[in-house]
């Protein structure tokens, strides 16, 4: 049984569910090689997600950006509604 207070914390101001992981227009280049070209991704709690692609297609780079192990060039990443690029973000808490 869900606590209604917990449900309210998982909603935005418009009453929509906040994605556990939200990625918008993520871009990452290594020199002239553009690896991530405007990636958009939304993962809800309980979703099972698989990244597949050819070698060198950006799978590991995306995961490294999600963990803030790699700095991205443009875009926005939030984990449970908290922007991971914000200066006040406690990355150890977000990763836990």
PDB file of N, CA and C in Angstrom:
ATOM      1  N   UNK A   1       0.833  -1.162   0.000  1.00  0.00           N
ATOM      2  CA  UNK A   1       0.000   0.000   0.000  1.00  0.00           C
ATOM      3  C   UNK A   1       0.886   1.237   0.000  1.00  0.00           C
ATOM      4  N   UNK A   2       0.613   2.199  -0.853  1.00  0.00           N
ATOM      5  CA  UNK A   2       1.414   3.404  -0.976  1.00  0.00           C
ATOM      6  C   UNK A   2       0.911   4.486  -0.038  1.00  0.00           C
ATOM      7  N   UNK A   3       1.837   5.155   0.569  1.00  0.00           N
ATOM      8  CA  UNK A   3       1.522   6.316   1.377  1.00  0.00           C
ATOM      9  C   UNK A   3       1.245   7.477   0.433  1.00  0.00           C
ATOM     10  N   UNK A   4       0.155   8.193   0.615  1.00  0.00           N
ATOM     11  CA  UNK A   4      -0.188   9.291  -0.295  1.00  0.00           C
ATOM     12  C   UNK A   4       0.842  10.405  -0.237  1.00  0.00           C
ATOM     13  N   UNK A   5       1.509  10.596   0.921  1.00  0.00           N
ATOM     14  CA  UNK A   5       2.562  11.605   1.017  1.00  0.00           C
ATOM     15  C   UNK A   5       3.742  11.233   0.115  1.00  0.00           C
ATOM     16  N   UNK A   6       4.081   9.934   0.069  1.00  0.00           N
ATOM     17  CA  UNK A   6       5.163   9.491  -0.807  1.00  0.00           C
ATOM     18  C   UNK A   6       4.793   9.727  -2.261  1.00  0.00           C
ATOM     19  N   UNK A   7       3.546   9.458  -2.633  1.00  0.00           N
ATOM     20  CA  UNK A   7       3.102   9.671  -4.003  1.00  0.00           C
ATOM     21  C   UNK A   7       3.194  11.146  -4.370  1.00  0.00           C
ATOM     22  N   UNK A   8       2.820  12.019  -3.452  1.00  0.00           N
ATOM     23  CA  UNK A   8       2.852  13.455  -3.720  1.00  0.00           C
ATOM     24  C   UNK A   8       4.274  13.920  -3.985  1.00  0.00           C
ATOM     25  N   UNK A   9       5.253  13.325  -3.313  1.00  0.00           N
ATOM     26  CA  UNK A   9       6.645  13.695  -3.520  1.00  0.00           C
ATOM     27  C   UNK A   9       7.156  13.264  -4.888  1.00  0.00           C
ATOM     28  N   UNK A  10       6.511  12.314  -5.509  1.00  0.00           N
ATOM     29  CA  UNK A  10       6.940  11.810  -6.813  1.00  0.00           C
ATOM     30  C   UNK A  10       6.224  12.501  -7.966  1.00  0.00           C
ATOM     31  N   UNK A  11       5.497  13.571  -7.687  1.00  0.00           N
ATOM     32  CA  UNK A  11       4.736  14.283  -8.709  1.00  0.00           C
ATOM     33  C   UNK A  11       5.320  15.685  -8.903  1.00  0.00           C
ATOM     34  N   UNK A  12       5.217  16.191 -10.124  1.00  0.00           N
ATOM     35  CA  UNK A  12       5.606  17.579 -10.363  1.00  0.00           C
ATOM     36  C   UNK A  12       4.399  18.476 -10.100  1.00  0.00           C
ATOM     37  N   UNK A  13       4.556  19.766 -10.354  1.00  0.00           N
ATOM     38  CA  UNK A  13       3.484  20.707 -10.058  1.00  0.00           C
ATOM     39  C   UNK A  13       2.240  20.487 -10.914  1.00  0.00           C
ATOM     40  N   UNK A  14       2.389  19.839 -12.064  1.00  0.00           N
ATOM     41  CA  UNK A  14       1.238  19.572 -12.935  1.00  0.00           C
ATOM     42  C   UNK A  14       0.591  18.230 -12.621  1.00  0.00           C
ATOM     43  N   UNK A  15       1.092  17.532 -11.590  1.00  0.00           N
ATOM     44  CA  UNK A  15       0.512  16.254 -11.209  1.00  0.00           C
ATOM     45  C   UNK A  15       1.030  15.074 -12.007  1.00  0.00           C
ATOM     46  N   UNK A  16       2.113  15.277 -12.768  1.00  0.00           N
ATOM     47  CA  UNK A  16       2.711  14.180 -13.538  1.00  0.00           C
ATOM     48  C   UNK A  16       3.788  13.500 -12.703  1.00  0.00           C
ATOM     49  N   UNK A  17       3.986  12.198 -12.953  1.00  0.00           N
ATOM     50  CA  UNK A  17       5.042  11.466 -12.259  1.00  0.00           C
ATOM     51  C   UNK A  17       6.414  12.019 -12.654  1.00  0.00           C
ATOM     52  N   UNK A  18       7.279  12.228 -11.668  1.00  0.00           N
ATOM     53  CA  UNK A  18       8.653  12.645 -11.935  1.00  0.00           C
ATOM     54  C   UNK A  18       9.438  11.398 -12.304  1.00  0.00           C
ATOM     55  N   UNK A  19      10.165  11.473 -13.409  1.00  0.00           N
ATOM     56  CA  UNK A  19      10.960  10.333 -13.849  1.00  0.00           C
ATOM     57  C   UNK A  19      12.097  10.088 -12.873  1.00  0.00           C
ATOM     58  N   UNK A  20      12.433   8.825 -12.654  1.00  0.00           N
ATOM     59  CA  UNK A  20      13.574   8.501 -11.806  1.00  0.00           C
ATOM     60  C   UNK A  20      14.855   9.032 -12.463  1.00  0.00           C
ATOM     61  N   UNK A  21      14.962   8.854 -13.774  1.00  0.00           N
ATOM     62  CA  UNK A  21      16.089   9.396 -14.536  1.00  0.00           C
ATOM     63  C   UNK A  21      15.520  10.135 -15.736  1.00  0.00           C
ATOM     64  N   UNK A  22      15.913  11.383 -15.876  1.00  0.00           N
ATOM     65  CA  UNK A  22      15.461  12.219 -16.990  1.00  0.00           C
ATOM     66  C   UNK A  22      16.686  12.795 -17.686  1.00  0.00           C
ATOM     67  N   UNK A  23      16.796  12.572 -18.984  1.00  0.00           N
ATOM     68  CA  UNK A  23      17.899  13.098 -19.788  1.00  0.00           C
ATOM     69  C   UNK A  23      17.287  13.888 -20.935  1.00  0.00           C
ATOM     70  N   UNK A  24      17.755  15.117 -21.128  1.00  0.00           N
ATOM     71  CA  UNK A  24      17.248  15.964 -22.192  1.00  0.00           C
ATOM     72  C   UNK A  24      18.393  16.526 -23.020  1.00  0.00           C
ATOM     73  N   UNK A  25      18.353  16.249 -24.321  1.00  0.00           N
ATOM     74  CA  UNK A  25      19.267  16.835 -25.297  1.00  0.00           C
ATOM     75  C   UNK A  25      20.737  16.700 -24.887  1.00  0.00           C
ATOM     76  N   UNK A  26      21.130  15.521 -24.422  1.00  0.00           N
ATOM     77  CA  UNK A  26      22.493  15.298 -23.945  1.00  0.00           C
ATOM     78  C   UNK A  26      23.452  15.179 -25.125  1.00  0.00           C
ATOM     79  N   UNK A  27      24.512  15.982 -25.076  1.00  0.00           N
ATOM     80  CA  UNK A  27      25.523  15.977 -26.137  1.00  0.00           C
ATOM     81  C   UNK A  27      26.903  15.840 -25.513  1.00  0.00           C
ATOM     82  N   UNK A  28      27.735  15.023 -26.150  1.00  0.00           N
ATOM     83  CA  UNK A  28      29.103  14.815 -25.691  1.00  0.00           C
ATOM     84  C   UNK A  28      29.980  14.534 -26.896  1.00  0.00           C
ATOM     85  N   UNK A  29      31.091  15.249 -26.949  1.00  0.00           N
ATOM     86  CA  UNK A  29      32.067  15.053 -28.030  1.00  0.00           C
ATOM     87  C   UNK A  29      33.429  14.793 -27.435  1.00  0.00           C
ATOM     88  N   UNK A  30      34.212  14.030 -28.154  1.00  0.00           N
ATOM     89  CA  UNK A  30      35.627  13.842 -27.858  1.00  0.00           C
ATOM     90  C   UNK A  30      36.373  14.420 -29.050  1.00  0.00           C
ATOM     91  N   UNK A  31      36.866  15.639 -28.903  1.00  0.00           N
ATOM     92  CA  UNK A  31      37.467  16.332 -30.037  1.00  0.00           C
ATOM     93  C   UNK A  31      36.401  16.592 -31.085  1.00  0.00           C
ATOM     94  N   UNK A  32      36.667  16.182 -32.314  1.00  0.00           N
ATOM     95  CA  UNK A  32      35.699  16.388 -33.400  1.00  0.00           C
ATOM     96  C   UNK A  32      34.681  15.244 -33.511  1.00  0.00           C
ATOM     97  N   UNK A  33      34.851  14.183 -32.715  1.00  0.00           N
ATOM     98  CA  UNK A  33      33.948  13.034 -32.757  1.00  0.00           C
ATOM     99  C   UNK A  33      32.767  13.266 -31.812  1.00  0.00           C
ATOM    100  N   UNK A  34      31.574  13.467 -32.362  1.00  0.00           N
ATOM    101  CA  UNK A  34      30.371  13.658 -31.560  1.00  0.00           C
ATOM    102  C   UNK A  34      29.793  12.290 -31.221  1.00  0.00           C
ATOM    103  N   UNK A  35      29.866  11.926 -29.926  1.00  0.00           N
ATOM    104  CA  UNK A  35      29.455  10.594 -29.479  1.00  0.00           C
ATOM    105  C   UNK A  35      27.977  10.568 -29.095  1.00  0.00           C
ATOM    106  N   UNK A  36      27.542  11.532 -28.299  1.00  0.00           N
ATOM    107  CA  UNK A  36      26.130  11.645 -27.918  1.00  0.00           C
ATOM    108  C   UNK A  36      25.554  12.843 -28.643  1.00  0.00           C
ATOM    109  N   UNK A  37      24.517  12.614 -29.418  1.00  0.00           N
ATOM    110  CA  UNK A  37      23.976  13.649 -30.314  1.00  0.00           C
ATOM    111  C   UNK A  37      22.546  14.008 -29.944  1.00  0.00           C
ATOM    112  N   UNK A  38      22.368  14.622 -28.798  1.00  0.00           N
ATOM    113  CA  UNK A  38      21.025  15.045 -28.395  1.00  0.00           C
ATOM    114  C   UNK A  38      20.181  13.918 -27.849  1.00  0.00           C
ATOM    115  N   UNK A  39      20.717  13.134 -26.925  1.00  0.00           N
ATOM    116  CA  UNK A  39      20.014  11.987 -26.350  1.00  0.00           C
ATOM    117  C   UNK A  39      18.910  12.472 -25.409  1.00  0.00           C
ATOM    118  N   UNK A  40      17.711  11.921 -25.585  1.00  0.00           N
ATOM    119  CA  UNK A  40      16.577  12.143 -24.691  1.00  0.00           C
ATOM    120  C   UNK A  40      16.177  10.790 -24.122  1.00  0.00           C
ATOM    121  N   UNK A  41      15.973  10.746 -22.799  1.00  0.00           N
ATOM    122  CA  UNK A  41      15.675   9.482 -22.136  1.00  0.00           C
ATOM    123  C   UNK A  41      14.871   9.766 -20.880  1.00  0.00           C
ATOM    124  N   UNK A  42      13.856   8.962 -20.643  1.00  0.00           N
ATOM    125  CA  UNK A  42      13.068   9.083 -19.425  1.00  0.00           C
ATOM    126  C   UNK A  42      12.832   7.679 -18.899  1.00  0.00           C
ATOM    127  N   UNK A  43      13.250   7.451 -17.650  1.00  0.00           N
ATOM    128  CA  UNK A  43      13.107   6.141 -17.027  1.00  0.00           C
ATOM    129  C   UNK A  43      12.326   6.307 -15.735  1.00  0.00           C
ATOM    130  N   UNK A  44      11.228   5.570 -15.625  1.00  0.00           N
ATOM    131  CA  UNK A  44      10.398   5.601 -14.423  1.00  0.00           C
ATOM    132  C   UNK A  44      10.872   4.523 -13.451  1.00  0.00           C
ATOM    133  N   UNK A  45      10.558   4.706 -12.178  1.00  0.00           N
ATOM    134  CA  UNK A  45      10.897   3.700 -11.178  1.00  0.00           C
ATOM    135  C   UNK A  45      10.266   2.372 -11.577  1.00  0.00           C
ATOM    136  N   UNK A  46      11.046   1.313 -11.502  1.00  0.00           N
ATOM    137  CA  UNK A  46      10.563  -0.021 -11.846  1.00  0.00           C
ATOM    138  C   UNK A  46      10.801  -0.410 -13.288  1.00  0.00           C
ATOM    139  N   UNK A  47      11.160   0.557 -14.147  1.00  0.00           N
ATOM    140  CA  UNK A  47      11.457   0.243 -15.550  1.00  0.00           C
ATOM    141  C   UNK A  47      12.724  -0.594 -15.646  1.00  0.00           C
ATOM    142  N   UNK A  48      12.754  -1.499 -16.605  1.00  0.00           N
ATOM    143  CA  UNK A  48      13.963  -2.251 -16.935  1.00  0.00           C
ATOM    144  C   UNK A  48      14.424  -1.745 -18.288  1.00  0.00           C
ATOM    145  N   UNK A  49      15.654  -1.257 -18.347  1.00  0.00           N
ATOM    146  CA  UNK A  49      16.159  -0.617 -19.559  1.00  0.00           C
ATOM    147  C   UNK A  49      17.456  -1.303 -19.984  1.00  0.00           C
ATOM    148  N   UNK A  50      17.598  -1.517 -21.273  1.00  0.00           N
ATOM    149  CA  UNK A  50      18.800  -2.113 -21.832  1.00  0.00           C
ATOM    150  C   UNK A  50      19.359  -1.161 -22.888  1.00  0.00           C
ATOM    151  N   UNK A  51      20.647  -0.891 -22.813  1.00  0.00           N
ATOM    152  CA  UNK A  51      21.316  -0.095 -23.841  1.00  0.00           C
ATOM    153  C   UNK A  51      22.035  -1.046 -24.778  1.00  0.00           C
ATOM    154  N   UNK A  52      21.665  -1.012 -26.046  1.00  0.00           N
ATOM    155  CA  UNK A  52      22.333  -1.854 -27.031  1.00  0.00           C
ATOM    156  C   UNK A  52      22.828  -0.974 -28.169  1.00  0.00           C
ATOM    157  N   UNK A  53      23.877  -1.403 -28.790  1.00  0.00           N
ATOM    158  CA  UNK A  53      24.418  -0.664 -29.917  1.00  0.00           C
ATOM    159  C   UNK A  53      25.800  -1.178 -30.260  1.00  0.00           C
ATOM    160  N   UNK A  54      26.276  -0.728 -31.377  1.00  0.00           N
ATOM    161  CA  UNK A  54      27.592  -1.142 -31.857  1.00  0.00           C
ATOM    162  C   UNK A  54      28.690  -0.586 -30.956  1.00  0.00           C
ATOM    163  N   UNK A  55      29.839  -1.207 -31.032  1.00  0.00           N
ATOM    164  CA  UNK A  55      31.005  -0.710 -30.315  1.00  0.00           C
ATOM    165  C   UNK A  55      31.281   0.728 -30.741  1.00  0.00           C
ATOM    166  N   UNK A  56      31.483   1.605 -29.758  1.00  0.00           N
ATOM    167  CA  UNK A  56      31.775   2.991 -30.064  1.00  0.00           C
ATOM    168  C   UNK A  56      30.551   3.857 -30.299  1.00  0.00           C
ATOM    169  N   UNK A  57      29.358   3.330 -30.009  1.00  0.00           N
ATOM    170  CA  UNK A  57      28.133   4.096 -30.284  1.00  0.00           C
ATOM    171  C   UNK A  57      27.708   5.018 -29.136  1.00  0.00           C
ATOM    172  N   UNK A  58      28.414   4.975 -27.987  1.00  0.00           N
ATOM    173  CA  UNK A  58      28.137   5.902 -26.901  1.00  0.00           C
ATOM    174  C   UNK A  58      27.451   5.319 -25.682  1.00  0.00           C
ATOM    175  N   UNK A  59      27.296   3.992 -25.631  1.00  0.00           N
ATOM    176  CA  UNK A  59      26.613   3.371 -24.484  1.00  0.00           C
ATOM    177  C   UNK A  59      27.344   3.670 -23.172  1.00  0.00           C
ATOM    178  N   UNK A  60      28.616   3.388 -23.130  1.00  0.00           N
ATOM    179  CA  UNK A  60      29.395   3.617 -21.908  1.00  0.00           C
ATOM    180  C   UNK A  60      29.513   5.096 -21.598  1.00  0.00           C
ATOM    181  N   UNK A  61      29.629   5.912 -22.608  1.00  0.00           N
ATOM    182  CA  UNK A  61      29.704   7.359 -22.394  1.00  0.00           C
ATOM    183  C   UNK A  61      28.421   7.864 -21.754  1.00  0.00           C
ATOM    184  N   UNK A  62      27.279   7.390 -22.212  1.00  0.00           N
ATOM    185  CA  UNK A  62      26.006   7.783 -21.616  1.00  0.00           C
ATOM    186  C   UNK A  62      25.967   7.385 -20.147  1.00  0.00           C
ATOM    187  N   UNK A  63      26.353   6.155 -19.833  1.00  0.00           N
ATOM    188  CA  UNK A  63      26.341   5.695 -18.443  1.00  0.00           C
ATOM    189  C   UNK A  63      27.312   6.504 -17.588  1.00  0.00           C
ATOM    190  N   UNK A  64      28.467   6.834 -18.139  1.00  0.00           N
ATOM    191  CA  UNK A  64      29.437   7.648 -17.400  1.00  0.00           C
ATOM    192  C   UNK A  64      28.902   9.059 -17.158  1.00  0.00           C
ATOM    193  N   UNK A  65      28.179   9.599 -18.108  1.00  0.00           N
ATOM    194  CA  UNK A  65      27.559  10.919 -17.915  1.00  0.00           C
ATOM    195  C   UNK A  65      26.471  10.861 -16.851  1.00  0.00           C
ATOM    196  N   UNK A  66      25.684   9.780 -16.843  1.00  0.00           N
ATOM    197  CA  UNK A  66      24.634   9.632 -15.839  1.00  0.00           C
ATOM    198  C   UNK A  66      25.209   9.579 -14.424  1.00  0.00           C
ATOM    199  N   UNK A  67      26.398   9.007 -14.278  1.00  0.00           N
ATOM    200  CA  UNK A  67      27.065   8.912 -12.978  1.00  0.00           C
ATOM    201  C   UNK A  67      27.959  10.108 -12.690  1.00  0.00           C
ATOM    202  N   UNK A  68      27.987  11.064 -13.614  1.00  0.00           N
ATOM    203  CA  UNK A  68      28.816  12.264 -13.513  1.00  0.00           C
ATOM    204  C   UNK A  68      30.297  11.906 -13.429  1.00  0.00           C
ATOM    205  N   UNK A  69      30.653  10.770 -14.043  1.00  0.00           N
ATOM    206  CA  UNK A  69      32.060  10.382 -14.160  1.00  0.00           C
ATOM    207  C   UNK A  69      32.675  11.002 -15.409  1.00  0.00           C
ATOM    208  N   UNK A  70      31.821  11.453 -16.303  1.00  0.00           N
ATOM    209  CA  UNK A  70      32.222  12.115 -17.549  1.00  0.00           C
ATOM    210  C   UNK A  70      31.414  13.402 -17.647  1.00  0.00           C
ATOM    211  N   UNK A  71      32.076  14.505 -17.920  1.00  0.00           N
ATOM    212  CA  UNK A  71      31.365  15.772 -18.110  1.00  0.00           C
ATOM    213  C   UNK A  71      30.777  15.802 -19.505  1.00  0.00           C
ATOM    214  N   UNK A  72      29.533  16.226 -19.629  1.00  0.00           N
ATOM    215  CA  UNK A  72      28.898  16.320 -20.932  1.00  0.00           C
ATOM    216  C   UNK A  72      28.956  17.762 -21.407  1.00  0.00           C
ATOM    217  N   UNK A  73      28.805  17.955 -22.719  1.00  0.00           N
ATOM    218  CA  UNK A  73      28.951  19.278 -23.316  1.00  0.00           C
ATOM    219  C   UNK A  73      27.678  20.112 -23.213  1.00  0.00           C
ATOM    220  N   UNK A  74      26.544  19.492 -23.453  1.00  0.00           N
ATOM    221  CA  UNK A  74      25.257  20.187 -23.417  1.00  0.00           C
ATOM    222  C   UNK A  74      24.197  19.226 -22.916  1.00  0.00           C
ATOM    223  N   UNK A  75      23.085  19.792 -22.463  1.00  0.00           N
ATOM    224  CA  UNK A  75      21.950  18.981 -22.054  1.00  0.00           C
ATOM    225  C   UNK A  75      21.693  19.079 -20.569  1.00  0.00           C
ATOM    226  N   UNK A  76      20.824  18.202 -20.117  1.00  0.00           N
ATOM    227  CA  UNK A  76      20.371  18.219 -18.728  1.00  0.00           C
ATOM    228  C   UNK A  76      20.118  16.785 -18.273  1.00  0.00           C
ATOM    229  N   UNK A  77      20.601  16.453 -17.078  1.00  0.00           N
ATOM    230  CA  UNK A  77      20.336  15.145 -16.464  1.00  0.00           C
ATOM    231  C   UNK A  77      19.795  15.398 -15.068  1.00  0.00           C
ATOM    232  N   UNK A  78      18.699  14.717 -14.728  1.00  0.00           N
ATOM    233  CA  UNK A  78      18.211  14.763 -13.353  1.00  0.00           C
ATOM    234  C   UNK A  78      17.901  13.348 -12.884  1.00  0.00           C
ATOM    235  N   UNK A  79      18.209  13.109 -11.625  1.00  0.00           N
ATOM    236  CA  UNK A  79      17.944  11.831 -10.975  1.00  0.00           C
ATOM    237  C   UNK A  79      16.943  12.113  -9.861  1.00  0.00           C
ATOM    238  N   UNK A  80      15.783  11.493  -9.942  1.00  0.00           N
ATOM    239  CA  UNK A  80      14.693  11.712  -8.985  1.00  0.00           C
ATOM    240  C   UNK A  80      14.414  13.202  -8.801  1.00  0.00           C
ATOM    241  N   UNK A  81      14.415  13.941  -9.907  1.00  0.00           N
ATOM    242  CA  UNK A  81      14.078  15.352  -9.888  1.00  0.00           C
ATOM    243  C   UNK A  81      15.204  16.284  -9.495  1.00  0.00           C
ATOM    244  N   UNK A  82      16.381  15.735  -9.179  1.00  0.00           N
ATOM    245  CA  UNK A  82      17.515  16.554  -8.750  1.00  0.00           C
ATOM    246  C   UNK A  82      18.542  16.626  -9.878  1.00  0.00           C
ATOM    247  N   UNK A  83      18.838  17.848 -10.330  1.00  0.00           N
ATOM    248  CA  UNK A  83      19.819  18.042 -11.399  1.00  0.00           C
ATOM    249  C   UNK A  83      21.195  17.631 -10.903  1.00  0.00           C
ATOM    250  N   UNK A  84      21.868  16.746 -11.637  1.00  0.00           N
ATOM    251  CA  UNK A  84      23.170  16.281 -11.156  1.00  0.00           C
ATOM    252  C   UNK A  84      24.296  17.255 -11.469  1.00  0.00           C
ATOM    253  N   UNK A  85      24.052  18.220 -12.332  1.00  0.00           N
ATOM    254  CA  UNK A  85      25.111  19.179 -12.643  1.00  0.00           C
ATOM    255  C   UNK A  85      25.078  20.399 -11.722  1.00  0.00           C
ATOM    256  N   UNK A  86      24.087  20.488 -10.857  1.00  0.00           N
ATOM    257  CA  UNK A  86      23.978  21.625  -9.944  1.00  0.00           C
ATOM    258  C   UNK A  86      25.133  21.603  -8.948  1.00  0.00           C
ATOM    259  N   UNK A  87      25.663  22.757  -8.639  1.00  0.00           N
ATOM    260  CA  UNK A  87      26.840  22.837  -7.774  1.00  0.00           C
ATOM    261  C   UNK A  87      26.566  22.348  -6.358  1.00  0.00           C
ATOM    262  N   UNK A  88      25.332  22.445  -5.895  1.00  0.00           N
ATOM    263  CA  UNK A  88      25.005  22.026  -4.532  1.00  0.00           C
ATOM    264  C   UNK A  88      24.566  20.569  -4.443  1.00  0.00           C
ATOM    265  N   UNK A  89      24.589  19.848  -5.534  1.00  0.00           N
ATOM    266  CA  UNK A  89      24.148  18.458  -5.544  1.00  0.00           C
ATOM    267  C   UNK A  89      25.174  17.580  -4.845  1.00  0.00           C
ATOM    268  N   UNK A  90      24.716  16.767  -3.900  1.00  0.00           N
ATOM    269  CA  UNK A  90      25.569  15.798  -3.231  1.00  0.00           C
ATOM    270  C   UNK A  90      25.572  14.524  -4.077  1.00  0.00           C
ATOM    271  N   UNK A  91      26.609  14.392  -4.910  1.00  0.00           N
ATOM    272  CA  UNK A  91      26.654  13.262  -5.857  1.00  0.00           C
ATOM    273  C   UNK A  91      26.693  11.912  -5.145  1.00  0.00           C
ATOM    274  N   UNK A  92      27.327  11.830  -4.011  1.00  0.00           N
ATOM    275  CA  UNK A  92      27.354  10.562  -3.282  1.00  0.00           C
ATOM    276  C   UNK A  92      25.945  10.169  -2.839  1.00  0.00           C
ATOM    277  N   UNK A  93      25.132  11.131  -2.455  1.00  0.00           N
ATOM    278  CA  UNK A  93      23.747  10.849  -2.052  1.00  0.00           C
ATOM    279  C   UNK A  93      22.920  10.419  -3.271  1.00  0.00           C
ATOM    280  N   UNK A  94      23.126  11.087  -4.407  1.00  0.00           N
ATOM    281  CA  UNK A  94      22.389  10.743  -5.623  1.00  0.00           C
ATOM    282  C   UNK A  94      22.763   9.346  -6.094  1.00  0.00           C
ATOM    283  N   UNK A  95      24.031   8.988  -5.979  1.00  0.00           N
ATOM    284  CA  UNK A  95      24.510   7.668  -6.417  1.00  0.00           C
ATOM    285  C   UNK A  95      24.062   6.541  -5.500  1.00  0.00           C
ATOM    286  N   UNK A  96      23.734   6.847  -4.254  1.00  0.00           N
ATOM    287  CA  UNK A  96      23.387   5.811  -3.272  1.00  0.00           C
ATOM    288  C   UNK A  96      22.064   5.151  -3.586  1.00  0.00           C
TER     289      UNK A  96
END
